[in-house]
PDB file of C-alpha atoms and ligand atoms in Angstrom:
ATOM      1  CA  MET A   1      -0.183   0.290   0.031  1.00  0.00           C
ATOM      2  CA  GLY A   2       1.523   3.100  -1.034  1.00  0.00           C
ATOM      3  CA  VAL A   3       1.092   6.524   0.891  1.00  0.00           C
ATOM      4  CA  LEU A   4      -0.347   9.709  -0.956  1.00  0.00           C
ATOM      5  CA  ASN A   5      -0.403  12.085   1.557  1.00  0.00           C
ATOM      6  CA  VAL A   6      -2.453  15.274   0.473  1.00  0.00           C
ATOM      7  CA  THR A   7      -1.778  17.451   3.726  1.00  0.00           C
ATOM      8  CA  PRO A   8       0.521  20.469   4.498  1.00  0.00           C
ATOM      9  CA  ASP A   9       1.615  18.585   7.565  1.00  0.00           C
ATOM     10  CA  SER A  10       2.628  15.178   7.746  1.00  0.00           C
ATOM     11  CA  PHE A  11       5.815  14.227   9.141  1.00  0.00           C
ATOM     12  CA  SER A  12       7.462  12.957   6.572  1.00  0.00           C
ATOM     13  CA  ASP A  13       6.151  14.187   3.547  1.00  0.00           C
ATOM     14  CA  GLY A  14       3.590  17.164   4.462  1.00  0.00           C
ATOM     15  CA  GLY A  15       3.114  19.537   1.858  1.00  0.00           C
ATOM     16  CA  ARG A  16       5.144  17.547  -1.178  1.00  0.00           C
ATOM     17  CA  TRP A  17       1.579  16.438  -2.764  1.00  0.00           C
ATOM     18  CA  LEU A  18      -0.786  18.906  -1.625  1.00  0.00           C
ATOM     19  CA  ASP A  19      -1.719  19.934  -5.448  1.00  0.00           C
ATOM     20  CA  ALA A  20      -3.614  17.945  -7.183  1.00  0.00           C
ATOM     21  CA  ASP A  21      -1.768  17.354  -9.862  1.00  0.00           C
ATOM     22  CA  GLN A  22       1.177  16.561  -8.135  1.00  0.00           C
ATOM     23  CA  ALA A  23      -0.612  14.137  -6.142  1.00  0.00           C
ATOM     24  CA  LEU A  24      -1.948  12.610  -9.049  1.00  0.00           C
ATOM     25  CA  ALA A  25       1.220  12.062 -10.479  1.00  0.00           C
ATOM     26  CA  HIS A  26       2.723  10.750  -7.340  1.00  0.00           C
ATOM     27  CA  GLY A  27       0.098   8.266  -6.848  1.00  0.00           C
ATOM     28  CA  ARG A  28       0.596   6.835 -10.803  1.00  0.00           C
ATOM     29  CA  LEU A  29       4.336   6.655  -9.860  1.00  0.00           C
ATOM     30  CA  LEU A  30       3.556   4.767  -6.780  1.00  0.00           C
ATOM     31  CA  ARG A  31       1.522   2.451  -8.935  1.00  0.00           C
ATOM     32  CA  ARG A  32       4.120   1.865 -11.621  1.00  0.00           C
ATOM     33  CA  GLN A  33       6.360   1.297  -8.859  1.00  0.00           C
ATOM     34  CA  GLY A  34       4.794  -1.665  -7.527  1.00  0.00           C
ATOM     35  CA  ALA A  35       1.626  -0.308  -5.213  1.00  0.00           C
ATOM     36  CA  ASP A  36      -1.202  -2.623  -4.924  1.00  0.00           C
ATOM     37  CA  VAL A  37      -3.388   0.069  -3.130  1.00  0.00           C
ATOM     38  CA  LEU A  38      -2.951   3.881  -2.933  1.00  0.00           C
ATOM     39  CA  ASP A  39      -3.962   5.146   0.550  1.00  0.00           C
ATOM     40  CA  VAL A  40      -4.947   8.603   0.045  1.00  0.00           C
ATOM     41  CA  GLY A  41      -5.158  10.855   3.076  1.00  0.00           C
ATOM     42  CA  GLY A  42      -5.974  14.601   3.724  1.00  0.00           C
ATOM     43  CA  GLU A  43      -5.635  14.715   7.348  1.00  0.00           C
ATOM     44  CA  SER A  44      -2.729  14.216   9.682  1.00  0.00           C
ATOM     45  CA  THR A  45      -2.973  12.070  12.545  1.00  0.00           C
ATOM     46  CA  ARG A  46       0.355  12.140  13.952  1.00  0.00           C
ATOM     47  CA  PRO A  47       0.584  13.447  17.254  1.00  0.00           C
ATOM     48  CA  GLY A  48       0.038  17.114  18.057  1.00  0.00           C
ATOM     49  CA  SER A  49      -1.325  17.639  14.345  1.00  0.00           C
ATOM     50  CA  GLU A  50      -4.638  20.026  13.886  1.00  0.00           C
ATOM     51  CA  ARG A  51      -7.690  18.474  13.259  1.00  0.00           C
ATOM     52  CA  VAL A  52      -9.064  19.467   9.831  1.00  0.00           C
ATOM     53  CA  PRO A  53     -12.624  20.877   8.689  1.00  0.00           C
ATOM     54  CA  VAL A  54     -14.372  17.552   6.646  1.00  0.00           C
ATOM     55  CA  ASP A  55     -14.821  20.022   3.687  1.00  0.00           C
ATOM     56  CA  VAL A  56     -11.053  21.061   3.489  1.00  0.00           C
ATOM     57  CA  GLU A  57     -10.322  17.234   3.684  1.00  0.00           C
ATOM     58  CA  LEU A  58     -12.718  16.403   0.977  1.00  0.00           C
ATOM     59  CA  ALA A  59     -11.513  19.161  -1.341  1.00  0.00           C
ATOM     60  CA  ARG A  60      -8.001  17.927  -0.855  1.00  0.00           C
ATOM     61  CA  VAL A  61      -8.783  14.260  -1.616  1.00  0.00           C
ATOM     62  CA  LEU A  62     -11.449  13.776  -3.756  1.00  0.00           C
ATOM     63  CA  PRO A  63     -10.305  14.907  -6.884  1.00  0.00           C
ATOM     64  CA  VAL A  64      -7.253  12.688  -6.109  1.00  0.00           C
ATOM     65  CA  VAL A  65      -9.143   9.511  -5.430  1.00  0.00           C
ATOM     66  CA  ARG A  66     -11.831  10.113  -8.417  1.00  0.00           C
ATOM     67  CA  ALA A  67      -8.496  10.057 -10.869  1.00  0.00           C
ATOM     68  CA  LEU A  68      -6.811   7.557  -9.613  1.00  0.00           C
ATOM     69  CA  ALA A  69      -9.992   5.587  -9.360  1.00  0.00           C
ATOM     70  CA  ALA A  70     -10.767   6.253 -13.039  1.00  0.00           C
ATOM     71  CA  ASP A  71      -7.140   5.206 -13.909  1.00  0.00           C
ATOM     72  CA  GLY A  72      -8.098   1.642 -12.307  1.00  0.00           C
ATOM     73  CA  ALA A  73      -5.995   1.821  -9.379  1.00  0.00           C
ATOM     74  CA  VAL A  74      -7.368   0.298  -6.124  1.00  0.00           C
ATOM     75  CA  VAL A  75      -7.715   3.248  -3.814  1.00  0.00           C
ATOM     76  CA  SER A  76      -7.949   3.542   0.195  1.00  0.00           C
ATOM     77  CA  ILE A  77      -9.185   6.690   1.690  1.00  0.00           C
ATOM     78  CA  ASP A  78      -7.403   7.181   4.922  1.00  0.00           C
ATOM     79  CA  THR A  79      -9.823   9.227   7.349  1.00  0.00           C
ATOM     80  CA  VAL A  80     -11.612   8.861  10.293  1.00  0.00           C
ATOM     81  CA  HIS A  81     -14.303  11.042   9.191  1.00  0.00           C
ATOM     82  CA  ALA A  82     -17.961   9.073   7.730  1.00  0.00           C
ATOM     83  CA  GLU A  83     -18.882  11.831   5.415  1.00  0.00           C
ATOM     84  CA  THR A  84     -15.148  11.732   3.892  1.00  0.00           C
ATOM     85  CA  ALA A  85     -15.356   7.948   3.510  1.00  0.00           C
ATOM     86  CA  ASP A  86     -18.933   8.154   2.298  1.00  0.00           C
ATOM     87  CA  ALA A  87     -17.737  10.721  -0.799  1.00  0.00           C
ATOM     88  CA  CYS A  88     -14.572   9.081  -1.536  1.00  0.00           C
ATOM     89  CA  LEU A  89     -16.450   5.653  -1.711  1.00  0.00           C
ATOM     90  CA  ARG A  90     -18.861   7.312  -4.255  1.00  0.00           C
ATOM     91  CA  ALA A  91     -15.966   8.626  -6.201  1.00  0.00           C
ATOM     92  CA  GLY A  92     -14.673   4.948  -6.827  1.00  0.00           C
ATOM     93  CA  ALA A  93     -12.316   4.180  -3.539  1.00  0.00           C
ATOM     94  CA  ALA A  94     -12.605   0.622  -2.474  1.00  0.00           C
ATOM     95  CA  VAL A  95     -11.417   0.738   0.919  1.00  0.00           C
ATOM     96  CA  VAL A  96     -11.669   2.719   3.985  1.00  0.00           C
ATOM     97  CA  ASN A  97      -8.871   3.085   6.490  1.00  0.00           C
ATOM     98  CA  ASP A  98      -9.710   4.502   9.767  1.00  0.00           C
ATOM     99  CA  VAL A  99      -6.780   4.514  12.431  1.00  0.00           C
ATOM    100  CA  SER A 100      -9.225   5.041  14.867  1.00  0.00           C
ATOM    101  CA  GLY A 101     -11.033   1.792  14.242  1.00  0.00           C
ATOM    102  CA  GLY A 102     -14.406   3.777  14.480  1.00  0.00           C
ATOM    103  CA  LEU A 103     -13.563   5.614  17.846  1.00  0.00           C
ATOM    104  CA  ALA A 104     -13.427   8.779  16.243  1.00  0.00           C
ATOM    105  CA  ASP A 105     -16.640   8.636  14.205  1.00  0.00           C
ATOM    106  CA  PRO A 106     -18.863   5.717  14.858  1.00  0.00           C
ATOM    107  CA  GLU A 107     -20.947   6.423  11.575  1.00  0.00           C
ATOM    108  CA  ILE A 108     -17.794   5.391   9.615  1.00  0.00           C
ATOM    109  CA  LEU A 109     -18.768   1.682  10.292  1.00  0.00           C
ATOM    110  CA  ASP A 110     -22.084   1.893   8.910  1.00  0.00           C
ATOM    111  CA  VAL A 111     -20.555   3.800   5.916  1.00  0.00           C
ATOM    112  CA  ALA A 112     -17.886   1.006   5.120  1.00  0.00           C
ATOM    113  CA  ALA A 113     -20.781  -1.545   5.435  1.00  0.00           C
ATOM    114  CA  ARG A 114     -22.978  -0.048   3.285  1.00  0.00           C
ATOM    115  CA  HIS A 115     -20.938   0.175   0.343  1.00  0.00           C
ATOM    116  CA  GLY A 116     -19.584  -3.307   0.857  1.00  0.00           C
ATOM    117  CA  ALA A 117     -16.115  -1.871   1.367  1.00  0.00           C
ATOM    118  CA  ARG A 118     -12.969  -3.419   2.661  1.00  0.00           C
ATOM    119  CA  TYR A 119     -12.570  -1.585   6.076  1.00  0.00           C
ATOM    120  CA  VAL A 120      -9.112  -1.111   7.691  1.00  0.00           C
ATOM    121  CA  LEU A 121      -9.433  -0.791  11.210  1.00  0.00           C
ATOM    122  CA  GLY A 122      -6.662   0.256  13.220  1.00  0.00           C
ATOM    123  CA  HIS A 123      -5.941   0.640  16.893  1.00  0.00           C
ATOM    124  CA  TRP A 124      -5.465   3.546  18.835  1.00  0.00           C
ATOM    125  CA  ARG A 125      -6.375   5.430  21.868  1.00  0.00           C
ATOM    126  CA  GLY A 126      -7.568   8.717  22.787  1.00  0.00           C
ATOM    127  CA  ASP A 127      -6.875  11.338  19.822  1.00  0.00           C
ATOM    128  CA  PRO A 128      -4.021  12.798  18.175  1.00  0.00           C
ATOM    129  CA  ALA A 129      -3.598  15.439  20.728  1.00  0.00           C
ATOM    130  CA  THR A 130      -3.752  12.859  23.564  1.00  0.00           C
ATOM    131  CA  MET A 131      -2.479   9.764  22.296  1.00  0.00           C
ATOM    132  CA  ASN A 132       1.186  10.168  23.744  1.00  0.00           C
ATOM    133  CA  GLU A 133       0.047  10.061  27.106  1.00  0.00           C
ATOM    134  CA  ARG A 134      -2.159   6.810  26.385  1.00  0.00           C
ATOM    135  CA  ALA A 135       0.573   5.004  25.774  1.00  0.00           C
ATOM    136  CA  VAL A 136       0.593   2.918  29.223  1.00  0.00           C
ATOM    137  CA  TYR A 137       0.119  -0.586  28.901  1.00  0.00           C
ATOM    138  CA  ALA A 138       1.205  -3.447  31.459  1.00  0.00           C
ATOM    139  CA  ASP A 139       1.033  -5.712  28.492  1.00  0.00           C
ATOM    140  CA  VAL A 140       0.868  -4.000  24.908  1.00  0.00           C
ATOM    141  CA  VAL A 141       0.166  -6.776  23.026  1.00  0.00           C
ATOM    142  CA  ALA A 142      -2.335  -8.392  25.396  1.00  0.00           C
ATOM    143  CA  GLU A 143      -4.186  -4.990  25.580  1.00  0.00           C
ATOM    144  CA  VAL A 144      -4.103  -4.266  22.091  1.00  0.00           C
ATOM    145  CA  VAL A 145      -5.411  -7.818  20.976  1.00  0.00           C
ATOM    146  CA  THR A 146      -8.133  -7.164  23.691  1.00  0.00           C
ATOM    147  CA  GLU A 147      -9.154  -3.469  22.273  1.00  0.00           C
ATOM    148  CA  LEU A 148      -8.770  -4.775  18.536  1.00  0.00           C
ATOM    149  CA  ALA A 149     -11.133  -7.586  19.514  1.00  0.00           C
ATOM    150  CA  ALA A 150     -13.583  -5.309  20.943  1.00  0.00           C
ATOM    151  CA  ARG A 151     -13.544  -2.866  17.975  1.00  0.00           C
ATOM    152  CA  THR A 152     -13.983  -5.960  15.576  1.00  0.00           C
ATOM    153  CA  ARG A 153     -17.314  -6.793  17.384  1.00  0.00           C
ATOM    154  CA  VAL A 154     -18.398  -3.230  17.019  1.00  0.00           C
ATOM    155  CA  ALA A 155     -17.505  -3.088  13.303  1.00  0.00           C
ATOM    156  CA  LEU A 156     -19.337  -6.743  12.521  1.00  0.00           C
ATOM    157  CA  ALA A 157     -22.382  -5.662  14.695  1.00  0.00           C
ATOM    158  CA  ALA A 158     -22.626  -2.307  12.097  1.00  0.00           C
ATOM    159  CA  GLY A 159     -22.623  -4.878   9.074  1.00  0.00           C
ATOM    160  CA  VAL A 160     -18.812  -4.656   7.749  1.00  0.00           C
ATOM    161  CA  ASP A 161     -18.235  -7.972   6.014  1.00  0.00           C
ATOM    162  CA  PRO A 162     -16.216 -10.048   8.168  1.00  0.00           C
ATOM    163  CA  ALA A 163     -14.225 -11.409   4.984  1.00  0.00           C
ATOM    164  CA  LEU A 164     -13.454  -7.672   4.203  1.00  0.00           C
ATOM    165  CA  LEU A 165     -12.160  -6.562   7.852  1.00  0.00           C
ATOM    166  CA  VAL A 166      -8.443  -5.830   7.837  1.00  0.00           C
ATOM    167  CA  LEU A 167      -6.756  -4.913  11.275  1.00  0.00           C
ATOM    168  CA  ASP A 168      -4.048  -2.844  11.949  1.00  0.00           C
ATOM    169  CA  PRO A 169      -2.087  -2.368  15.127  1.00  0.00           C
ATOM    170  CA  GLY A 170      -1.620   1.017  14.826  1.00  0.00           C
ATOM    171  CA  LEU A 171       2.261   1.278  15.148  1.00  0.00           C
ATOM    172  CA  GLY A 172       2.789   4.958  16.896  1.00  0.00           C
ATOM    173  CA  PHE A 173      -0.822   5.420  17.648  1.00  0.00           C
ATOM    174  CA  ALA A 174      -0.454   5.747  21.495  1.00  0.00           C
ATOM    175  CA  LYS A 175       2.702   3.545  21.385  1.00  0.00           C
ATOM    176  CA  ASP A 176       6.301   4.257  22.077  1.00  0.00           C
ATOM    177  CA  ALA A 177       9.110   2.332  20.571  1.00  0.00           C
ATOM    178  CA  GLU A 178       9.407  -0.566  22.766  1.00  0.00           C
ATOM    179  CA  HIS A 179       5.556  -0.904  22.268  1.00  0.00           C
ATOM    180  CA  ASN A 180       5.796  -0.724  18.304  1.00  0.00           C
ATOM    181  CA  TRP A 181       8.584  -3.376  18.342  1.00  0.00           C
ATOM    182  CA  GLU A 182       6.932  -5.758  20.896  1.00  0.00           C
ATOM    183  CA  LEU A 183       3.890  -5.938  18.774  1.00  0.00           C
ATOM    184  CA  LEU A 184       5.924  -6.587  15.713  1.00  0.00           C
ATOM    185  CA  ALA A 185       7.667  -9.402  17.582  1.00  0.00           C
ATOM    186  CA  ARG A 186       4.619 -10.726  18.619  1.00  0.00           C
ATOM    187  CA  LEU A 187       2.294 -10.372  15.633  1.00  0.00           C
ATOM    188  CA  GLU A 188       1.025 -13.797  15.590  1.00  0.00           C
ATOM    189  CA  ALA A 189      -1.360 -12.676  18.796  1.00  0.00           C
ATOM    190  CA  LEU A 190      -3.093 -10.202  16.621  1.00  0.00           C
ATOM    191  CA  GLU A 191      -3.012 -12.905  14.056  1.00  0.00           C
ATOM    192  CA  ALA A 192      -5.241 -15.079  15.767  1.00  0.00           C
ATOM    193  CA  LEU A 193      -8.057 -12.782  16.174  1.00  0.00           C
ATOM    194  CA  GLY A 194      -8.741 -14.232  11.992  1.00  0.00           C
ATOM    195  CA  HIS A 195      -8.442 -11.366  10.363  1.00  0.00           C
ATOM    196  CA  PRO A 196      -5.489 -10.173   7.843  1.00  0.00           C
ATOM    197  CA  LEU A 197      -3.171  -7.694   9.005  1.00  0.00           C
ATOM    198  CA  LEU A 198      -1.705  -4.321   7.926  1.00  0.00           C
ATOM    199  CA  VAL A 199       1.422  -2.778   9.513  1.00  0.00           C
ATOM    200  CA  GLY A 200       2.190   0.908   8.727  1.00  0.00           C
ATOM    201  CA  ALA A 201       6.069   1.502  10.002  1.00  0.00           C
ATOM    202  CA  SER A 202       7.070   3.547   7.193  1.00  0.00           C
ATOM    203  CA  ARG A 203       9.481   6.399   8.624  1.00  0.00           C
ATOM    204  CA  LYS A 204       8.099   5.888  11.913  1.00  0.00           C
ATOM    205  CA  ARG A 205       9.872   7.481  14.904  1.00  0.00           C
ATOM    206  CA  PHE A 206      10.967   4.489  16.211  1.00  0.00           C
ATOM    207  CA  LEU A 207      12.998   3.403  13.545  1.00  0.00           C
ATOM    208  CA  GLY A 208      14.551   7.046  13.513  1.00  0.00           C
ATOM    209  CA  ALA A 209      15.340   6.141  16.904  1.00  0.00           C
ATOM    210  CA  LEU A 210      16.731   2.624  16.024  1.00  0.00           C
ATOM    211  CA  LEU A 211      19.025   4.212  13.135  1.00  0.00           C
ATOM    212  CA  ALA A 212      20.424   7.183  15.648  1.00  0.00           C
ATOM    213  CA  GLY A 213      24.002   7.758  15.196  1.00  0.00           C
ATOM    214  CA  PRO A 214      26.680   7.572  17.999  1.00  0.00           C
ATOM    215  CA  ASP A 215      25.570  11.418  19.226  1.00  0.00           C
ATOM    216  CA  GLY A 216      21.997   9.930  19.529  1.00  0.00           C
ATOM    217  CA  VAL A 217      19.919  12.062  17.130  1.00  0.00           C
ATOM    218  CA  PRO A 218      17.343   9.969  15.138  1.00  0.00           C
ATOM    219  CA  ALA A 219      17.889   9.380  11.849  1.00  0.00           C
ATOM    220  CA  PRO A 220      15.238  12.110   9.689  1.00  0.00           C
ATOM    221  CA  PRO A 221      12.407  10.460   8.089  1.00  0.00           C
ATOM    222  CA  LEU A 222      13.749   9.832   4.508  1.00  0.00           C
ATOM    223  CA  ALA A 223      16.442   8.411   5.866  1.00  0.00           C
ATOM    224  CA  ARG A 224      14.352   5.385   7.398  1.00  0.00           C
ATOM    225  CA  ASP A 225      13.437   3.637   4.256  1.00  0.00           C
ATOM    226  CA  GLY A 226      15.754   1.198   4.257  1.00  0.00           C
ATOM    227  CA  ALA A 227      14.901   0.014   7.754  1.00  0.00           C
ATOM    228  CA  THR A 228      11.029   0.002   6.329  1.00  0.00           C
ATOM    229  CA  ALA A 229      11.887  -2.237   3.377  1.00  0.00           C
ATOM    230  CA  ALA A 230      13.754  -4.505   5.726  1.00  0.00           C
ATOM    231  CA  LEU A 231      10.602  -4.697   8.061  1.00  0.00           C
ATOM    232  CA  THR A 232       8.753  -4.939   4.953  1.00  0.00           C
ATOM    233  CA  ALA A 233      10.643  -8.443   3.883  1.00  0.00           C
ATOM    234  CA  ILE A 234      10.078 -10.107   7.212  1.00  0.00           C
ATOM    235  CA  LEU A 235       6.543  -8.968   7.658  1.00  0.00           C
ATOM    236  CA  ALA A 236       5.860 -10.154   3.937  1.00  0.00           C
ATOM    237  CA  ALA A 237       7.780 -13.499   4.446  1.00  0.00           C
ATOM    238  CA  ARG A 238       5.116 -14.262   7.421  1.00  0.00           C
ATOM    239  CA  GLY A 239       2.567 -14.051   5.097  1.00  0.00           C
ATOM    240  CA  VAL A 240       0.775 -10.262   6.357  1.00  0.00           C
ATOM    241  CA  TRP A 241      -1.947  -8.812   4.064  1.00  0.00           C
ATOM    242  CA  GLY A 242      -0.296  -5.549   3.534  1.00  0.00           C
ATOM    243  CA  VAL A 243       2.539  -2.751   4.536  1.00  0.00           C
ATOM    244  CA  ARG A 244       1.746   0.662   4.135  1.00  0.00           C
ATOM    245  CA  VAL A 245       4.789   2.481   2.861  1.00  0.00           C
ATOM    246  CA  HIS A 246       6.187   5.945   1.421  1.00  0.00           C
ATOM    247  CA  GLU A 247       8.856   4.671  -0.669  1.00  0.00           C
ATOM    248  CA  VAL A 248       7.282   1.798  -2.591  1.00  0.00           C
ATOM    249  CA  ARG A 249       9.728   0.426  -4.966  1.00  0.00           C
ATOM    250  CA  PRO A 250      12.196  -1.205  -2.104  1.00  0.00           C
ATOM    251  CA  SER A 251       9.188  -2.618  -0.453  1.00  0.00           C
ATOM    252  CA  ALA A 252       7.644  -3.831  -3.610  1.00  0.00           C
ATOM    253  CA  ASP A 253      11.192  -5.566  -4.326  1.00  0.00           C
ATOM    254  CA  ALA A 254      11.257  -7.318  -0.763  1.00  0.00           C
ATOM    255  CA  VAL A 255       7.467  -8.529  -1.289  1.00  0.00           C
ATOM    256  CA  ARG A 256       8.825 -10.220  -4.452  1.00  0.00           C
ATOM    257  CA  VAL A 257      11.872 -11.679  -2.744  1.00  0.00           C
ATOM    258  CA  ALA A 258       9.352 -13.026   0.164  1.00  0.00           C
ATOM    259  CA  ALA A 259       7.356 -14.268  -2.565  1.00  0.00           C
ATOM    260  CA  ALA A 260      10.045 -16.244  -4.431  1.00  0.00           C
ATOM    261  CA  LEU A 261      11.248 -17.663  -0.872  1.00  0.00           C
ATOM    262  CA  ARG A 262       7.382 -18.941  -0.092  1.00  0.00           C
ATOM    263  CA  ALA A 263       7.057 -20.439  -3.832  1.00  0.00           C
ATOM    264  CA  ALA A 264      10.632 -22.083  -3.648  1.00  0.00           C
ATOM    265  CA  GLY A 265       9.674 -23.532  -0.208  1.00  0.00           C
ATOM    266  CA  ARG A 266       6.425 -24.983  -1.438  1.00  0.00           C
ATOM    267  CA  ALA A 267       8.139 -26.638  -4.444  1.00  0.00           C
ATOM    268  CA  ARG A 268      10.565 -28.563  -2.412  1.00  0.00           C
TER     269      ARG A 268
HETATM  270  N1  PMM B   1      -0.232   5.476   9.949  1.00  0.00           N
HETATM  271  C1  PMM B   1      -0.114   6.993   9.582  1.00  0.00           C
HETATM  272  C2  PMM B   1      -1.228   7.324   8.770  1.00  0.00           C
HETATM  273  N2  PMM B   1      -2.093   6.325   8.343  1.00  0.00           N
HETATM  274  N3  PMM B   1      -2.879   3.855   8.549  1.00  0.00           N
HETATM  275  C3  PMM B   1      -2.713   2.820   9.004  1.00  0.00           C
HETATM  276  N4  PMM B   1      -3.805   1.901   8.345  1.00  0.00           N
HETATM  277  N5  PMM B   1      -1.751   2.552   9.771  1.00  0.00           N
HETATM  278  C4  PMM B   1      -0.694   3.485  10.152  1.00  0.00           C
HETATM  279  O1  PMM B   1       0.218   2.802  10.855  1.00  0.00           O
HETATM  280  C5  PMM B   1      -1.113   4.666   9.447  1.00  0.00           C
HETATM  281  C6  PMM B   1      -1.983   5.205   8.910  1.00  0.00           C
HETATM  282  C7  PMM B   1       0.709   7.996   9.833  1.00  0.00           C
HETATM  283  O2  PMM B   1       1.839   8.220   8.881  1.00  0.00           O
HETATM  284  P1  PMM B   1       1.709   9.197   7.703  1.00  0.00           P
HETATM  285  O3  PMM B   1       1.516  10.187   8.480  1.00  0.00           O
HETATM  286  O4  PMM B   1       3.206   8.879   7.224  1.00  0.00           O
HETATM  287  O5  PMM B   1       0.794   8.742   7.105  1.00  0.00           O
END
């Protein structure tokens, strides 16, 4: 899944694709580089980001979603708002990517259900203003599993098709670096919930900390793509449904490497 942030303030690429024509060109490039899904977002959800009125969010994403869907791309709308999801599904999007798992705007579950759309249910706590304070766990894996299971029940009760439900541990959303690593190390606990997994690690802060130099200064976002692709290889080898990444080519290559290894293993 290639990231297409049509925002002024996303942490790694804010402002780069704010113009619809530039966003469209970038989306097409991501597709040529091997993205199976294009995830279009018009509101940054990073910690401390500003909330965006729905009409502004829609003005950013709708023309881009419409044009990419007309190209034949599988388009995902990265939003926590039911109204935005609804308009984008009408414009040809096929996936609703909701990092709040229906907590920010519960109506979004009805929208996904009504359209028969794939629904990505992310784990988060609080909201972008408070999520850093909510990164407190006795056992992060057990608690994320319990909370995702509860949100899954709500989504299914709203009519989301269980065959179209994808779960996401929500790396960085109310999670510190150690929480992210623990979740990545114990994905089988999330897989046991019985739905495919999407993982969004691309360029996130915990990778910057991992790659810090001897002075302790974190590696900047654009220097985190190698570590992102390394994680893609590991996650693809274990068979996750998807990874959400900014730099598509190395991750698409990693997916192909993992697929070749799996095929060779099966052929023996
Ligand atoms: N992370 C971001 C945005 N959307 N969606 C899903 N499903 N999972 C994520 O981890 C996720 C997401 C934040 O990253 P960005 O600001 O670079 O888009």
